Amino acid sequence: MKTKMSCLALPVAVAIAVTLTASAAVAQTVDTARIDSAGQNDWLTYHGSYKSYHYSPLAQINPSNVANLGVAWIHIPGRSTRGLQSMPLVADGVLYYTGSYSRTFALNGATGEVIWSYFPELDEALVARQTHSPYNRGAAIGEGKVYVGTMDGRLIALDMKTGKVAWDTKLIDSQKLTVGFTGAPLYAKGTIVIGAQGGEWPGRGPIFGVDAATGKKKWEFLTVAGTDDAVKTWGNDSWRTGGGGGWMPGTYDSETNTVLWGTANPAPLYDWSGADYKTQGARPGDNLYTSSVIGLDMDTGKLKFYHQELPHDAWDFDSAVGEFVMLDRDGQKYVVHPNKSGYIFVYDRNLGVKNVWRITQNSNFVKDINPKTGELVGRRDFSAGKVSEPLCPHISGGVSWNSGSYNPKTGLYYKLGQEWCMTLEVQKTTPIVAPQAQLNIGADFKIAPPPGGEIYGHLDARDPITGAKKWEVRFPEPPLGSVLSTGGNLVFVPDSRGTVHAYDADTGTELWNHGDGTGHQGGIISYAVNGKQYIAVVAGFGGMASDDYAPTFGGVYKSMPRDDGALVVYSLK
Amino acid sequence: MRLSWKIIALLPPILVAPLMVSSIPARAQQPAAPAADNEPLDVGQLFATTCGWCHSDGGRAAGKGPQLMDSQRDDDFMHNRIKNGKEGAMPAFGTTFSDAQIDDIVKYIRALKPHQG
């Protein structure tokens, strides 16, 4: 790793500063305490605050006036290859967001005027070799800087006021590993945490801690065999190319100084081991710390505790979903984390299992998960050959990597579920023993409807601890974007067809909708400037899940662009 | 089949270079031997490890990418698309596979048949 200072980085970057007044609001320092307290008007980190509620307490927009919600302004980032997938951030009236190729913008939150923009110069030949690319899922802010990762393995810090490069640190040898960073970083306590892509890409899936002031790497945790004990869970030295990674931002528990992060799946995705997965197949053993939730010491990156949600994940239902919903109930502190399979894990703050519930109807990769212990019951471990009964859910998951929303006023967790399956033929492949410029899937497969039914998606309003369902709204195709709930008793869902819906948070009654002109698969937030509330949503379709929509559903998806996008901001007319 | 200079140049650093820094004691390296010059590319494996995510059912059905079986595209088009990719849709494999290997991939695609039974 090497750190380039701004004087070196500037010649290879394009930073355009526009001489506009940054905001009517008075800019204040964004630090750990401010993110922890989640101010009324801002959206300071990917998940809103370290509580990860994706909730805004703003109540100006509410059921009595949401019918008057209209477009306030739009921003077009350009070159939105595979759509827009990021989560905007807002501090002191300035909106920061990223697009494909890590294009980064600072906009006046009230008007959309560009304050500055930054387009990093990337290794385009490398990006052209990548499959999960070139989208970017967001930035972090703190200590006067905006932090964004790149597909060619760098983490870049930009001055919040000017967009000028403060530092540019190469963390991954992406030429060798092919992968880089698509997920948003997390800022806390003077450190930037960012996780690499991995999963089906042969590597060891590092998560990094980087000094926010200097860009110097502080620590690195390998999600594949990151401890001596974990090495023993990978037979035949398969840890060398185990996959893993942590490509979505987790959160920070300030009470214990712990980073909570979800890790991705092992490679190959599908193993031919059969039931003897402890000793047979491509990667014999439990494959720690893939498909796990981990707690790392913020200062050192040392592993404090973990729970492997899917030991020896043989289905690509990983734990990389970044939500760690921090709840206090009846004197107990909980953390709620959705697994890609559609099972929702409820933990204590040390990641001890307290409950497990399921949001999907169609699920057969296991018979169940023990709600007291988290143990998988009746798991399906495939041998090479055609799998007789379709696997549910589909590889795109029972839930998306996008986030749900917890509303402390209603006590309900609003989360999207996805009902789809896949036919599968597992292939016994030659072991891949070193990183290379190819994936490692291990099967041929095809999307399929659930047995006896059709593919669909649903927004559920549930108790986050017990999973008890209060209401549900169904969609003909699974929505892939994030969910927002507000103190105005509203729940916003940007769907795949391109419509943003607002529902009554208590009943699920639809109160408003508006078309954004293309599908959604990214973030939605609310913020306020000069006493006025705004809803900001990114529109723009394309990516590993949404690329299946045109051949599967036809209709509007046939003509929906996968290289376009816009940030659309709403306010009351 | 001979590997092109590109393959010869690329494979050794990819396959032999040490992995990322780790706290784990170094173990005996077990690098994959570079493919012999005359070793044919196992395209079936390639679909199972890489191509099949987008070209569903081993290239027999439309998925994220188009159905390849019975494609009306000519060989030159397929060769160039595999080699150079398409921004946002198809990775470029021109630095991973030689022209001869890409020709093998095209031949495999041409021979794709529906599954029996």
XYZ file of C-alpha atoms in Angstrom:
690
model
C 0.000 0.000 0.000
C 1.176 3.464 -0.667
C -0.293 6.813 0.104
C -0.261 9.563 -2.434
C -0.596 13.088 -1.203
C -2.804 15.546 -2.961
C -0.022 17.104 -4.993
C 0.590 13.754 -6.651
C -3.026 12.812 -7.096
C -4.230 16.022 -8.662
C -2.756 15.487 -12.108
C -4.701 12.260 -12.525
C -8.029 13.568 -11.386
C -10.577 16.059 -12.549
C -11.947 18.185 -9.752
C -14.201 21.028 -10.742
C -15.045 23.560 -8.077
C -17.844 25.970 -8.751
C -17.943 29.236 -6.861
C -21.295 28.901 -5.223
C -22.274 29.524 -1.677
C -22.174 26.075 -0.134
C -25.387 26.337 1.768
C -27.615 28.568 3.713
C -26.940 26.348 6.690
C -23.888 26.894 8.838
C -21.400 24.120 8.240
C -20.339 22.232 11.347
C -17.865 19.467 11.867
C -19.164 15.999 11.121
C -17.714 13.717 13.772
C -18.537 10.484 15.558
C -20.736 12.098 18.192
C -22.776 13.937 15.584
C -23.340 10.816 13.483
C -24.215 8.876 16.648
C -26.904 11.382 17.589
C -28.407 11.473 14.075
C -29.451 15.092 13.699
C -32.905 16.032 12.548
C -31.966 17.636 9.245
C -29.045 15.567 8.021
C -28.183 12.130 6.668
C -24.582 11.761 7.768
C -23.698 8.161 6.996
C -24.875 5.427 4.628
C -27.409 3.997 7.065
C -28.562 7.434 8.294
C -26.788 7.102 11.630
C -24.881 4.368 13.424
C -28.279 3.041 14.544
C -28.864 2.110 10.887
C -32.567 2.986 10.953
C -32.790 4.551 7.484
C -35.296 6.785 9.229
C -35.719 10.545 9.220
C -37.539 12.202 12.135
C -38.735 14.968 9.809
C -42.525 15.232 9.785
C -43.298 18.195 7.536
C -44.303 15.770 4.785
C -47.046 13.561 6.218
C -50.261 11.776 5.240
C -52.240 15.026 5.243
C -50.123 16.684 2.557
C -48.087 14.001 0.790
C -50.430 14.307 -2.199
C -48.752 17.657 -2.835
C -45.291 16.147 -3.118
C -43.587 17.076 -6.382
C -40.154 17.249 -7.975
C -38.034 20.068 -6.543
C -34.935 19.454 -8.650
C -33.074 16.777 -10.572
C -29.390 16.150 -11.063
C -27.930 14.045 -13.879
C -24.509 12.610 -12.986
C -23.763 11.253 -16.470
C -22.118 7.988 -17.465
C -24.436 6.029 -15.169
C -23.312 2.665 -16.453
C -25.438 0.007 -14.707
C -27.589 2.691 -13.192
C -27.337 4.630 -9.976
C -27.001 2.568 -6.802
C -25.732 4.959 -4.169
C -27.101 6.442 -0.945
C -26.934 10.259 -0.862
C -25.607 11.979 2.251
C -26.532 15.425 3.574
C -24.727 17.678 6.018
C -25.657 21.294 6.730
C -27.725 21.697 3.594
C -25.201 20.175 1.181
C -26.017 16.878 -0.527
C -23.142 14.576 -1.428
C -23.572 11.555 -3.669
C -21.711 9.229 -5.992
C -22.444 7.613 -9.331
C -20.822 4.981 -11.501
C -17.051 5.232 -11.844
C -17.052 6.898 -8.395
C -18.136 10.239 -9.802
C -18.718 12.363 -6.718
C -20.860 15.481 -6.389
C -21.605 18.138 -3.783
C -24.886 19.888 -4.498
C -26.875 22.629 -2.854
C -29.569 20.587 -1.110
C -32.270 23.179 -1.735
C -31.616 23.897 -5.394
C -29.416 21.147 -6.811
C -26.779 23.612 -7.925
C -23.385 21.979 -8.273
C -20.897 23.131 -5.639
C -18.158 20.795 -6.818
C -17.702 17.568 -8.665
C -14.891 15.054 -8.783
C -14.338 12.380 -11.448
C -11.424 10.129 -10.509
C -9.280 8.849 -13.310
C -9.636 5.079 -13.139
C -7.822 2.166 -14.700
C -10.412 1.754 -17.449
C -8.815 -1.390 -18.883
C -9.149 -3.023 -15.476
C -12.734 -1.843 -15.081
C -13.544 -3.354 -18.486
C -12.464 -6.764 -17.147
C -14.766 -6.579 -14.133
C -18.234 -8.090 -13.832
C -19.561 -6.360 -10.701
C -18.732 -2.905 -11.955
C -18.584 0.130 -12.465
C -21.348 1.154 -10.064
C -20.610 2.838 -6.761
C -22.851 2.605 -3.719
C -21.935 5.685 -1.791
C -19.542 7.831 0.193
C -18.779 8.639 3.824
C -18.237 12.047 5.393
C -16.339 13.147 8.490
C -13.587 15.483 9.667
C -14.172 17.867 6.766
C -13.753 15.257 4.055
C -15.781 13.051 1.716
C -14.466 9.506 1.292
C -15.130 7.305 -1.743
C -13.772 3.958 -2.906
C -12.901 3.056 -6.479
C -13.114 0.002 -8.674
C -9.350 -0.038 -9.056
C -8.744 -0.543 -5.364
C -8.291 2.985 -4.006
C -9.874 4.976 -1.196
C -9.935 8.713 -1.896
C -10.576 11.603 0.494
C -11.924 14.889 -0.874
C -12.195 18.215 0.881
C -15.889 18.677 1.708
C -15.872 22.340 0.700
C -13.835 22.213 -2.493
C -13.745 18.624 -3.746
C -9.968 18.753 -3.925
C -8.125 15.509 -3.236
C -6.787 15.345 0.318
C -5.321 11.863 -0.054
C -5.575 8.902 -2.391
C -4.571 5.523 -0.964
C -4.146 2.318 -2.920
C -5.409 -0.518 -0.725
C -5.893 -3.449 -3.102
C -3.826 -4.751 -5.985
C -6.845 -4.823 -8.257
C -4.763 -5.728 -11.279
C -4.077 -9.044 -9.583
C -7.405 -9.614 -7.861
C -9.618 -7.909 -10.489
C -11.954 -6.605 -7.778
C -11.985 -3.244 -6.009
C -14.435 -1.201 -3.964
C -18.060 -0.569 -4.864
C -19.502 -0.191 -1.365
C -19.640 2.962 0.697
C -17.017 3.489 3.395
C -17.908 4.064 7.053
C -16.450 6.942 9.069
C -16.100 6.677 12.851
C -13.581 7.783 15.451
C -10.954 9.064 13.040
C -11.003 5.909 10.960
C -12.473 5.037 7.581
C -13.565 1.431 7.233
C -14.124 -0.025 3.779
C -14.583 -3.610 2.616
C -13.489 -5.121 -0.673
C -15.547 -7.028 -3.150
C -14.946 -10.748 -3.088
C -17.420 -13.614 -2.989
C -17.108 -15.508 -6.232
C -13.884 -13.648 -6.992
C -10.960 -15.725 -5.766
C -9.163 -13.798 -3.067
C -9.361 -13.280 0.677
C -11.795 -10.388 0.931
C -10.059 -7.765 3.073
C -11.695 -5.085 5.188
C -9.522 -2.044 5.864
C -9.236 0.598 8.560
C -7.639 3.796 7.251
C -6.598 6.926 9.132
C -9.107 9.639 8.179
C -6.583 12.443 8.523
C -3.671 10.993 6.581
C -5.007 8.138 4.469
C -2.523 5.740 6.022
C -3.717 2.161 6.424
C -4.192 1.337 10.110
C -5.299 -2.258 9.840
C -6.558 -4.977 7.568
C -8.809 -7.904 8.416
C -9.072 -10.822 6.027
C -12.589 -12.226 5.942
C -11.176 -15.478 4.581
C -9.089 -17.246 7.214
C -8.284 -14.039 9.048
C -7.146 -15.908 12.172
C -5.177 -19.087 12.763
C -8.328 -20.839 13.960
C -10.159 -19.821 10.829
C -7.474 -21.303 8.557
C -8.429 -24.728 9.927
C -11.938 -24.323 8.517
C -10.680 -24.370 4.914
C -9.548 -27.802 3.754
C -6.955 -28.312 1.031
C -5.608 -24.788 1.396
C -8.793 -23.505 -0.193
C -8.484 -20.370 1.955
C -6.045 -18.977 -0.585
C -8.892 -18.201 -2.946
C -11.819 -18.342 -0.564
C -13.710 -15.249 -1.734
C -15.355 -13.473 1.170
C -15.141 -9.702 1.330
C -17.396 -7.114 2.865
C -18.806 -5.018 0.070
C -21.473 -3.110 1.969
C -20.872 -0.751 4.889
C -21.742 -1.985 8.347
C -21.897 0.246 11.378
C -20.136 1.356 14.557
C -21.105 0.636 18.153
C -19.652 3.546 20.115
C -20.406 1.891 23.474
C -17.989 -0.940 22.745
C -15.779 0.745 20.103
C -16.702 -2.045 17.706
C -17.124 -2.115 13.951
C -19.991 -4.415 12.975
C -19.682 -5.731 9.429
C -21.270 -8.410 7.261
C -19.113 -10.643 5.106
C -19.656 -12.120 1.684
C -19.806 -15.695 0.487
C -17.067 -18.250 -0.151
C -15.964 -19.356 -3.617
C -17.000 -21.354 -5.521
C -20.561 -20.269 -4.845
C -21.901 -23.764 -5.307
C -20.001 -26.722 -3.921
C -20.277 -30.338 -5.054
C -19.406 -31.685 -1.629
C -22.789 -33.139 -0.838
C -23.558 -33.666 2.848
C -19.898 -34.295 3.684
C -18.976 -30.662 3.276
C -16.721 -30.764 6.314
C -14.284 -33.036 4.518
C -15.258 -33.086 0.834
C -15.729 -30.704 -2.052
C -14.066 -27.527 -3.212
C -13.562 -25.921 0.185
C -14.020 -28.488 2.970
C -15.054 -26.999 6.297
C -17.081 -24.117 7.666
C -15.087 -21.477 5.734
C -14.675 -18.814 8.408
C -15.298 -15.865 8.295
C -17.404 -15.909 5.150
C -21.199 -15.409 5.304
C -20.730 -14.117 8.834
C -21.296 -11.019 10.918
C -18.143 -9.876 12.654
C -17.227 -7.391 15.363
C -13.808 -5.757 14.952
C -12.018 -3.440 17.344
C -12.146 -0.041 15.671
C -8.598 0.869 16.643
C -6.825 -2.373 15.770
C -9.083 -4.344 13.425
C -8.786 -7.365 15.731
C -11.703 -9.763 15.743
C -13.694 -9.445 18.972
C -16.642 -11.715 18.233
C -18.582 -13.137 15.304
C -21.470 -15.298 14.266
C -21.321 -17.297 11.060
C -24.868 -17.086 9.761
C -24.314 -19.777 7.134
C -21.470 -22.201 7.933
C -20.094 -23.480 4.634
C -22.456 -21.333 2.589
C -23.299 -23.476 -0.448
C -25.984 -21.162 -1.877
C -24.483 -17.656 -2.165
C -26.770 -16.330 0.564
C -24.123 -14.286 2.237
C -24.108 -11.821 5.105
C -22.809 -8.811 3.199
C -26.054 -6.904 3.699
C -24.865 -3.849 5.633
C -27.804 -3.260 7.960
C -27.143 -3.595 11.667
C -30.284 -2.122 13.194
C -29.430 -1.140 16.779
C -32.468 -1.426 19.040
C -33.176 -1.007 22.743
C -36.243 -2.816 24.030
C -37.243 -3.593 27.597
C -33.745 -2.942 28.841
C -32.177 -5.218 26.239
C -29.924 -4.041 23.443
C -30.386 -5.788 20.117
C -28.821 -5.798 16.668
C -30.977 -6.883 13.722
C -29.164 -8.091 10.626
C -30.822 -9.471 7.471
C -29.072 -12.338 5.743
C -29.366 -12.475 1.947
C -31.291 -15.757 2.280
C -34.278 -13.884 3.690
C -33.669 -15.005 7.272
C -33.398 -12.066 9.670
C -30.990 -12.576 12.576
C -31.540 -10.826 15.914
C -28.424 -10.572 18.085
C -27.269 -9.027 21.293
C -24.539 -6.413 20.966
C -21.860 -9.129 21.041
C -23.514 -10.948 18.137
C -24.982 -13.672 20.329
C -28.122 -15.067 18.665
C -31.383 -13.984 20.304
C -33.852 -14.865 17.561
C -34.111 -15.709 13.862
C -37.143 -15.100 11.670
C -37.819 -15.264 7.939
C -39.273 -12.639 5.634
C -39.698 -14.827 2.533
C -42.467 -17.294 1.753
C -40.388 -19.409 -0.629
C -37.255 -20.808 0.939
C -35.855 -24.325 0.810
C -32.068 -24.128 1.075
C -32.615 -25.194 4.670
C -35.728 -26.468 6.374
C -35.313 -23.881 9.096
C -32.832 -21.973 11.213
C -33.037 -22.614 14.952
C -34.248 -19.299 16.428
C -32.464 -19.941 19.724
C -29.059 -20.992 18.424
C -28.927 -19.906 14.788
C -28.090 -23.474 13.763
C -29.109 -24.488 10.235
C -31.672 -27.285 10.259
C -32.087 -29.623 7.276
C -29.579 -27.948 4.978
C -29.421 -28.883 1.288
C -25.863 -29.604 0.265
C -25.648 -30.478 -3.394
C -23.557 -33.020 -5.216
C -22.430 -32.458 -8.786
C -25.267 -32.706 -11.271
C -28.738 -31.391 -11.823
C -30.575 -30.322 -8.689
C -34.043 -31.851 -8.814
C -36.036 -29.324 -6.846
C -35.514 -25.614 -7.674
C -33.466 -23.740 -5.096
C -35.287 -20.931 -3.296
C -34.622 -18.084 -3.106
C -32.887 -17.160 -6.368
C -29.233 -16.154 -6.315
C -30.351 -12.513 -6.102
C -31.560 -13.338 -2.603
C -34.594 -13.241 -0.375
C -33.594 -9.655 0.379
C -31.511 -7.167 -1.579
C -28.251 -5.621 -0.422
C -30.266 -2.431 -0.144
C -31.673 -1.507 3.235
C -34.979 -1.590 5.065
C -36.097 1.046 7.549
C -36.907 0.959 11.238
C -39.312 3.604 12.501
C -38.975 4.216 16.252
C -42.379 5.915 16.334
C -44.290 2.899 15.041
C -41.810 0.320 16.332
C -42.014 -1.405 12.941
C -39.301 -2.568 10.592
C -40.156 -1.965 6.936
C -38.298 -4.445 4.777
C -38.621 -5.755 1.236
C -38.750 -9.485 0.541
C -38.179 -11.218 -2.791
C -39.955 -14.390 -3.926
C -38.090 -16.202 -6.683
C -36.178 -19.430 -7.234
C -33.680 -20.993 -9.623
C -32.960 -24.223 -11.429
C -29.438 -25.395 -10.862
C -26.867 -27.834 -12.164
C -23.801 -28.007 -9.937
C -20.513 -28.510 -11.777
C -17.435 -30.095 -10.285
C -14.839 -27.569 -11.344
C -11.075 -27.681 -11.224
C -9.899 -26.076 -7.983
C -8.794 -22.491 -8.432
C -5.799 -22.080 -6.167
C -4.701 -18.516 -6.908
C -6.487 -15.286 -7.728
C -7.150 -14.903 -11.399
C -9.205 -12.842 -13.751
C -12.231 -15.094 -13.609
C -15.148 -15.786 -11.316
C -15.663 -19.056 -9.489
C -19.348 -19.936 -9.542
C -19.467 -23.721 -9.837
C -22.844 -24.185 -11.484
C -25.123 -23.427 -14.389
C -28.417 -21.916 -13.295
C -31.529 -20.108 -14.440
C -34.111 -17.976 -12.675
C -37.448 -19.729 -12.021
C -40.780 -18.905 -10.387
C -41.550 -20.314 -6.946
C -43.284 -23.719 -7.026
C -46.918 -23.228 -7.928
C -46.706 -19.467 -8.137
C -45.253 -16.374 -9.724
C -42.255 -14.241 -8.905
C -43.155 -11.244 -6.762
C -41.827 -8.877 -4.128
C -43.354 -7.498 -0.955
C -42.917 -4.688 1.514
C -43.498 -6.004 5.025
C -44.126 -4.015 8.186
C -42.915 -6.249 10.991
C -41.780 -6.292 14.546
C -37.986 -6.326 14.106
C -37.389 -8.634 17.089
C -40.150 -11.209 16.724
C -40.869 -10.861 12.998
C -44.605 -10.525 13.658
C -46.176 -9.024 10.548
C -48.576 -6.099 10.739
C -49.148 -5.481 7.042
C -47.777 -6.291 3.604
C -47.859 -4.644 0.172
C -47.093 -6.777 -2.879
C -45.297 -5.833 -6.093
C -45.385 -7.783 -9.375
C -41.583 -7.636 -9.586
C -39.332 -7.457 -6.517
C -38.316 -3.877 -5.699
C -34.536 -3.661 -5.338
C -34.019 -0.231 -3.768
C -33.796 0.882 -0.165
C -36.744 1.872 2.016
C -37.209 5.131 3.936
C -39.564 5.790 6.819
C -40.140 9.183 8.420
C -41.454 10.885 11.498
C -44.291 12.023 9.227
C -45.688 8.473 9.475
C -44.768 7.647 5.907
C -42.873 4.782 4.281
C -41.290 5.410 0.875
C -40.468 2.591 -1.536
C -38.748 3.244 -4.876
C -39.748 0.283 -7.062
C -38.178 -1.478 -10.004
C -40.571 -0.132 -12.634
C -39.553 3.418 -11.742
C -42.325 4.547 -9.401
C -41.745 5.955 -5.918
C -44.565 4.989 -3.542
C -45.506 6.548 -0.199
C -47.480 4.426 2.266
C -49.152 5.123 5.578
C -46.674 3.698 8.091
C -49.451 2.266 10.283
C -51.633 0.644 7.652
C -49.700 0.261 4.404
C -52.310 2.292 2.537
C -50.753 3.910 -0.532
C -51.049 7.686 -0.274
C -48.905 8.946 -3.168
C -46.753 7.804 -6.047
C -44.681 9.379 -8.763
C -42.721 8.081 -11.737
C -38.991 8.730 -11.988
C -38.742 7.460 -15.549
C -36.490 4.491 -14.869
C -36.088 1.729 -12.299
C -34.651 2.123 -8.808
C -31.976 0.050 -7.138
C -30.287 2.466 -4.762
C -30.863 4.755 -1.851
C -33.562 7.098 -0.632
C -33.182 9.655 2.156
C -34.872 12.678 3.700
C -33.291 15.908 4.898
C -34.153 19.555 5.496
C -32.676 22.857 4.378
C -33.905 26.193 5.717
C -36.855 24.493 7.375
C -38.034 22.658 4.254
C -38.121 18.867 4.047
C -36.885 17.025 0.967
C -36.951 13.401 -0.173
C -34.001 12.419 -2.378
C -33.920 9.172 -4.358
C -31.532 7.800 -6.949
C -33.073 6.333 -10.116
C -31.214 4.229 -12.655
C -31.368 0.475 -13.320
C -28.726 -2.160 -14.067
C -26.563 -4.604 -12.167
C -26.372 -8.228 -11.153
C -29.993 -8.515 -9.949
C -31.737 -6.007 -12.198
C -30.075 -7.314 -15.358
C -32.402 -10.329 -15.036
C -35.543 -8.206 -15.237
C -35.822 -7.659 -19.011
C -35.557 -11.352 -19.958
C -37.676 -12.454 -16.991
C -40.459 -9.887 -16.910
C -40.350 -8.146 -20.317
C -42.729 -5.187 -20.366
C -41.219 -1.883 -19.305
C -37.899 -3.559 -18.563
C -37.294 -4.329 -22.255
C -36.643 -0.671 -23.022
C -35.367 0.399 -19.615
C -31.844 1.794 -19.953
C -29.030 0.224 -17.984
C -26.638 3.064 -18.538
C -28.595 6.026 -17.263
C -29.675 7.591 -14.013
C -30.699 10.687 -12.114
C -30.932 11.975 -8.591
C -34.528 13.091 -8.098
C -35.411 15.332 -5.150
C -38.978 15.919 -3.983
C -40.569 18.556 -1.766
C -44.057 19.876 -1.077
C -45.351 22.081 -3.885
C -2.915 -24.919 -29.128
C -0.301 -22.339 -28.290
C -0.875 -19.682 -25.721
C -0.279 -16.229 -27.058
C 2.375 -13.966 -25.584
C -0.403 -12.262 -23.651
C -1.296 -15.410 -21.800
C 2.309 -16.288 -21.161
C 2.935 -12.789 -19.899
C -0.115 -12.660 -17.698
C -0.338 -16.036 -16.088
C 2.867 -16.233 -14.078
C 2.313 -13.063 -12.005
C -1.307 -13.910 -11.461
C -0.734 -17.462 -10.432
C 2.566 -17.287 -8.649
C 2.614 -13.884 -7.008
C 2.192 -13.992 -3.230
C -1.249 -13.259 -1.926
C -2.233 -10.282 0.136
C -0.465 -9.510 3.362
C -1.712 -11.754 6.118
C -0.976 -12.430 9.727
C -1.118 -16.119 8.970
C 2.224 -17.858 8.710
C 3.193 -18.538 5.149
C 2.264 -21.992 4.001
C 3.621 -23.986 1.178
C 2.547 -22.221 -1.941
C 0.379 -24.320 -4.154
C 0.210 -22.339 -7.344
C -1.595 -23.739 -10.292
C 0.824 -24.652 -12.987
C 0.370 -22.462 -16.033
C -1.579 -24.329 -18.657
C 0.613 -26.229 -21.029
C 0.911 -24.714 -24.441
C -1.046 -27.518 -26.003
C -3.633 -27.832 -23.257
C -7.088 -27.109 -24.628
C -9.249 -24.617 -22.800
C -12.038 -26.370 -20.920
C -14.859 -24.104 -21.998
C -17.452 -26.126 -20.126
C -15.569 -25.334 -16.914
C -15.316 -21.730 -17.960
C -19.083 -21.503 -18.261
C -19.505 -23.143 -14.860
C -17.065 -20.785 -13.174
C -17.539 -17.520 -15.021
C -19.833 -17.162 -18.044
C -22.877 -18.890 -16.596
C -23.821 -16.132 -14.203
C -25.084 -14.038 -17.093
C -25.536 -16.594 -19.864
C -28.056 -18.768 -18.036
C -28.214 -22.539 -18.130
C -24.689 -22.776 -19.464
C -25.460 -20.426 -22.368
C -28.670 -22.193 -23.360
C -31.089 -19.569 -22.084
C -31.368 -15.786 -21.912
C -30.362 -14.303 -18.588
C -28.522 -11.130 -17.761
C -26.756 -11.780 -21.035
C -28.268 -13.126 -24.251
C -28.914 -16.779 -25.033
C -25.853 -18.055 -26.820
C -27.181 -21.374 -28.126
C -28.445 -20.881 -31.689
C -27.191 -17.298 -31.745
C -27.523 -15.526 -35.073
C -24.344 -13.530 -34.429
C -21.412 -14.494 -36.626
C -18.127 -15.844 -35.306
C -16.251 -12.562 -35.721
C -18.849 -10.702 -33.690
C -18.678 -13.260 -30.887
C -14.900 -13.289 -30.921
C -14.682 -9.517 -30.699
C -17.329 -9.293 -27.984
C -15.516 -11.860 -25.823
C -12.196 -10.156 -26.455
C -13.224 -6.541 -25.973
C -16.412 -6.801 -23.904
C -19.198 -4.234 -23.822
C -19.204 -1.454 -21.269
C -21.527 -2.216 -18.406
C -22.684 -5.486 -19.885
C -19.865 -7.863 -20.771
C -16.357 -8.043 -19.308
C -13.409 -7.957 -21.701
C -11.415 -11.193 -21.747
C -8.763 -10.092 -24.241
C -6.053 -10.015 -21.604
C -7.140 -13.321 -20.085
C -7.481 -15.512 -23.172
C -5.578 -15.716 -26.414
C -7.312 -15.384 -29.767
C -7.014 -19.146 -30.196
C -8.670 -19.741 -26.847
C -11.429 -17.310 -27.699
C -11.964 -19.249 -30.919
C -12.389 -22.359 -28.739
C -15.039 -20.549 -26.743
C -16.899 -19.620 -29.935
C -16.736 -23.224 -31.135
C -18.148 -24.416 -27.833
C -21.008 -21.952 -28.117
C -21.774 -23.130 -31.655
C -21.999 -26.717 -30.392
C -24.406 -25.962 -27.537
C -27.515 -28.178 -27.579
C -30.552 -28.322 -25.305
C -30.197 -30.566 -22.284
C -31.426 -34.102 -22.869
C -34.588 -35.120 -21.062
